[in-house]
Amino acid sequence: MKVQCNNLTKRYYTKTAVDHINLTFEPGHIYALLGPNGSGKSTLMKMISGLTTQNDGEILFDGEKQTWRNKGDVAYAPTEAFFFSYMTIKNVAEYYDDFFADFDRTLFQKLLQEMDLREEMKIKSLSSGMLAKMKIAVTLSRRAKMILLDEPLNGIDLMSRDAIIKTIIGYAPEDGCVVISSHMVEELEKTVDYAIFMREGSIAYETDVEELREKETKSIVDKYREIYSGEVA
Amino acid sequence: MEFKSNTPIYLQVIEDIKSRILSGEIKPGDKLPSSRELAVQYDINPNTAARIYSEMERMGLSYTKRGIGTFVAETTDTLDSMKEEALHKVLSEFFDAMKSMGYDEASMVSELKKFISKK
């Protein structure tokens, strides 16, 4: 599914969080959404997933306007933990199964196994690394055409980060887009094929990352430093 | 595998696959993993992995049987030219390093002979 943002704008009172953004997400690609805190990454994701409404502009899904129907094609994993703590992983799976038509229970079980999680585990007893892996498992098991992962690598150990990246690489949909926002720019270097840099609600720069390496001999980190040097990260 | 993040990943993986072919770990005619499996193996983006196979095919290193998979080329001339290329690289690095230490051509050869005789 191709997702287009045209002139997308979101204002909170006097603050413009997203300022007339134009972006296209093509199927089959993994995007990095980068930028310091407050640059508009989460607001953009919330608009695409339909959790908040724009003040101006539009989002098109394969050329069609956003409706309750195509909102269902978007799977969004916010930064915050969003499960009820009294649940077990099995309960979460049942909850997702009830809620989302695209949830693939078999795939979910496979992902749990690959990431060393078990259905009988309680949400409240999971470590932050386990919780992060669990979030990836439920979100990717939704076989959605637009997958938005907000800071999936934040505050977790190295082994969990590796497991999450391996899962994203192995199960990113061929006909869908994956967008990952992160402060861990280095971690995404090999994972994404496109990088979008945001600053104060606008697109500061966007590039194919292999092209960046080929033409400018620069990594994503190099470009990040170039764009934001002198600014507070 | 450790990557340099400022040079194209696809080229680095192709170099690695080439050296695995040269060392005999991968043999001519062997079936290579699917591009998704290759992505997981090297921890790289799936599109980059797909590009690796299309570039390798263009270079004559591999070929695709539709619906079956990607295979290492069986022609010996690509293998020979890869060997030659690798040999040239090793020798030129040796030559440059020796030269920078002040060895002339004759002493380079005699030092190399001395080294080999001790092996």
PDB file of N, CA, C and O in Angstrom, chain A residues 2-9 18 20-25 44-45 47-48 54 56-61 146 203:
ATOM      1  N   LYS A   2       0.537   2.172  -0.870  1.00  0.00           N
ATOM      2  CA  LYS A   2       1.272   3.430  -0.947  1.00  0.00           C
ATOM      3  C   LYS A   2       0.565   4.466  -0.077  1.00  0.00           C
ATOM      4  O   LYS A   2      -0.650   4.613  -0.163  1.00  0.00           O
ATOM      5  N   VAL A   3       1.312   5.136   0.761  1.00  0.00           N
ATOM      6  CA  VAL A   3       0.725   6.140   1.650  1.00  0.00           C
ATOM      7  C   VAL A   3       1.317   7.507   1.340  1.00  0.00           C
ATOM      8  O   VAL A   3       2.534   7.666   1.336  1.00  0.00           O
ATOM      9  N   GLN A   4       0.438   8.460   1.047  1.00  0.00           N
ATOM     10  CA  GLN A   4       0.905   9.808   0.712  1.00  0.00           C
ATOM     11  C   GLN A   4       0.397  10.822   1.731  1.00  0.00           C
ATOM     12  O   GLN A   4      -0.783  10.801   2.093  1.00  0.00           O
ATOM     13  N   CYS A   5       1.290  11.693   2.164  1.00  0.00           N
ATOM     14  CA  CYS A   5       0.891  12.814   3.013  1.00  0.00           C
ATOM     15  C   CYS A   5       1.029  14.083   2.185  1.00  0.00           C
ATOM     16  O   CYS A   5       2.109  14.373   1.680  1.00  0.00           O
ATOM     17  N   ASN A   6      -0.069  14.790   2.024  1.00  0.00           N
ATOM     18  CA  ASN A   6      -0.039  16.036   1.256  1.00  0.00           C
ATOM     19  C   ASN A   6      -0.341  17.215   2.158  1.00  0.00           C
ATOM     20  O   ASN A   6      -1.423  17.284   2.748  1.00  0.00           O
ATOM     21  N   ASN A   7       0.637  18.123   2.265  1.00  0.00           N
ATOM     22  CA  ASN A   7       0.450  19.354   3.045  1.00  0.00           C
ATOM     23  C   ASN A   7      -0.048  19.115   4.464  1.00  0.00           C
ATOM     24  O   ASN A   7      -0.788  19.931   5.012  1.00  0.00           O
ATOM     25  N   LEU A   8       0.323  18.006   5.032  1.00  0.00           N
ATOM     26  CA  LEU A   8      -0.213  17.582   6.322  1.00  0.00           C
ATOM     27  C   LEU A   8       0.234  18.532   7.439  1.00  0.00           C
ATOM     28  O   LEU A   8       1.418  18.811   7.602  1.00  0.00           O
ATOM     29  N   THR A   9      -0.740  19.002   8.210  1.00  0.00           N
ATOM     30  CA  THR A   9      -0.451  19.980   9.258  1.00  0.00           C
ATOM     31  C   THR A   9      -1.233  19.646  10.521  1.00  0.00           C
ATOM     32  O   THR A   9      -2.410  19.290  10.454  1.00  0.00           O
ATOM     33  N   VAL A  18       3.249  19.570  13.318  1.00  0.00           N
ATOM     34  CA  VAL A  18       3.599  19.104  11.970  1.00  0.00           C
ATOM     35  C   VAL A  18       3.170  20.204  11.000  1.00  0.00           C
ATOM     36  O   VAL A  18       2.038  20.667  11.034  1.00  0.00           O
ATOM     37  N   HIS A  20       2.841  21.434   7.286  1.00  0.00           N
ATOM     38  CA  HIS A  20       2.756  21.273   5.823  1.00  0.00           C
ATOM     39  C   HIS A  20       3.754  20.260   5.260  1.00  0.00           C
ATOM     40  O   HIS A  20       4.608  20.593   4.456  1.00  0.00           O
ATOM     41  N   ILE A  21       3.607  19.020   5.717  1.00  0.00           N
ATOM     42  CA  ILE A  21       4.524  17.960   5.292  1.00  0.00           C
ATOM     43  C   ILE A  21       4.033  17.261   4.024  1.00  0.00           C
ATOM     44  O   ILE A  21       2.838  16.972   3.886  1.00  0.00           O
ATOM     45  N   ASN A  22       4.960  17.020   3.107  1.00  0.00           N
ATOM     46  CA  ASN A  22       4.677  16.203   1.925  1.00  0.00           C
ATOM     47  C   ASN A  22       5.615  14.997   1.934  1.00  0.00           C
ATOM     48  O   ASN A  22       6.829  15.172   1.943  1.00  0.00           O
ATOM     49  N   LEU A  23       5.030  13.811   1.973  1.00  0.00           N
ATOM     50  CA  LEU A  23       5.837  12.586   2.051  1.00  0.00           C
ATOM     51  C   LEU A  23       5.118  11.463   1.324  1.00  0.00           C
ATOM     52  O   LEU A  23       3.890  11.423   1.317  1.00  0.00           O
ATOM     53  N   THR A  24       5.889  10.548   0.732  1.00  0.00           N
ATOM     54  CA  THR A  24       5.281   9.355   0.150  1.00  0.00           C
ATOM     55  C   THR A  24       5.982   8.117   0.692  1.00  0.00           C
ATOM     56  O   THR A  24       7.208   8.050   0.696  1.00  0.00           O
ATOM     57  N   PHE A  25       5.203   7.162   1.185  1.00  0.00           N
ATOM     58  CA  PHE A  25       5.747   5.889   1.642  1.00  0.00           C
ATOM     59  C   PHE A  25       5.379   4.821   0.618  1.00  0.00           C
ATOM     60  O   PHE A  25       4.201   4.604   0.342  1.00  0.00           O
ATOM     61  N   LEU A  44       3.108  12.836  13.566  1.00  0.00           N
ATOM     62  CA  LEU A  44       2.929  12.336  12.195  1.00  0.00           C
ATOM     63  C   LEU A  44       2.381  10.906  12.207  1.00  0.00           C
ATOM     64  O   LEU A  44       1.422  10.573  11.507  1.00  0.00           O
ATOM     65  N   MET A  45       2.990  10.045  13.067  1.00  0.00           N
ATOM     66  CA  MET A  45       2.537   8.656  13.156  1.00  0.00           C
ATOM     67  C   MET A  45       1.088   8.582  13.635  1.00  0.00           C
ATOM     68  O   MET A  45       0.300   7.774  13.142  1.00  0.00           O
ATOM     69  N   MET A  47      -1.265  10.750  13.228  1.00  0.00           N
ATOM     70  CA  MET A  47      -2.194  11.160  12.170  1.00  0.00           C
ATOM     71  C   MET A  47      -2.378  10.046  11.147  1.00  0.00           C
ATOM     72  O   MET A  47      -3.504   9.765  10.724  1.00  0.00           O
ATOM     73  N   ILE A  48      -1.267   9.396  10.759  1.00  0.00           N
ATOM     74  CA  ILE A  48      -1.363   8.317   9.762  1.00  0.00           C
ATOM     75  C   ILE A  48      -2.208   7.159  10.312  1.00  0.00           C
ATOM     76  O   ILE A  48      -2.985   6.546   9.596  1.00  0.00           O
ATOM     77  N   GLN A  54      -5.729  15.759  11.452  1.00  0.00           N
ATOM     78  CA  GLN A  54      -4.945  16.911  11.006  1.00  0.00           C
ATOM     79  C   GLN A  54      -5.803  18.171  10.937  1.00  0.00           C
ATOM     80  O   GLN A  54      -7.022  18.076  10.797  1.00  0.00           O
ATOM     81  N   ASP A  56      -4.954  20.454   8.636  1.00  0.00           N
ATOM     82  CA  ASP A  56      -4.868  20.823   7.237  1.00  0.00           C
ATOM     83  C   ASP A  56      -4.192  19.692   6.464  1.00  0.00           C
ATOM     84  O   ASP A  56      -3.435  18.911   7.045  1.00  0.00           O
ATOM     85  N   GLY A  57      -4.478  19.618   5.173  1.00  0.00           N
ATOM     86  CA  GLY A  57      -3.841  18.604   4.337  1.00  0.00           C
ATOM     87  C   GLY A  57      -4.580  17.285   4.373  1.00  0.00           C
ATOM     88  O   GLY A  57      -5.638  17.172   5.002  1.00  0.00           O
ATOM     89  N   GLU A  58      -4.006  16.263   3.701  1.00  0.00           N
ATOM     90  CA  GLU A  58      -4.692  14.970   3.625  1.00  0.00           C
ATOM     91  C   GLU A  58      -3.698  13.814   3.598  1.00  0.00           C
ATOM     92  O   GLU A  58      -2.514  13.994   3.286  1.00  0.00           O
ATOM     93  N   ILE A  59      -4.198  12.634   3.960  1.00  0.00           N
ATOM     94  CA  ILE A  59      -3.413  11.402   3.869  1.00  0.00           C
ATOM     95  C   ILE A  59      -4.150  10.483   2.909  1.00  0.00           C
ATOM     96  O   ILE A  59      -5.363  10.273   3.059  1.00  0.00           O
ATOM     97  N   LEU A  60      -3.436   9.963   1.903  1.00  0.00           N
ATOM     98  CA  LEU A  60      -4.060   9.075   0.930  1.00  0.00           C
ATOM     99  C   LEU A  60      -3.473   7.673   1.032  1.00  0.00           C
ATOM    100  O   LEU A  60      -2.256   7.506   1.121  1.00  0.00           O
ATOM    101  N   PHE A  61      -4.361   6.677   1.042  1.00  0.00           N
ATOM    102  CA  PHE A  61      -3.941   5.276   1.065  1.00  0.00           C
ATOM    103  C   PHE A  61      -4.257   4.687  -0.300  1.00  0.00           C
ATOM    104  O   PHE A  61      -5.440   4.570  -0.634  1.00  0.00           O
ATOM    105  N   MET A 146       0.553  -0.929   6.534  1.00  0.00           N
ATOM    106  CA  MET A 146       1.363   0.205   6.972  1.00  0.00           C
ATOM    107  C   MET A 146       1.680  -0.045   8.441  1.00  0.00           C
ATOM    108  O   MET A 146       0.766  -0.096   9.266  1.00  0.00           O
ATOM    109  N   ILE A 203      10.133  18.492   7.057  1.00  0.00           N
ATOM    110  CA  ILE A 203      11.106  17.525   6.578  1.00  0.00           C
ATOM    111  C   ILE A 203      12.409  18.284   6.295  1.00  0.00           C
ATOM    112  O   ILE A 203      12.458  19.128   5.402  1.00  0.00           O
TER     113      ILE A 203
END
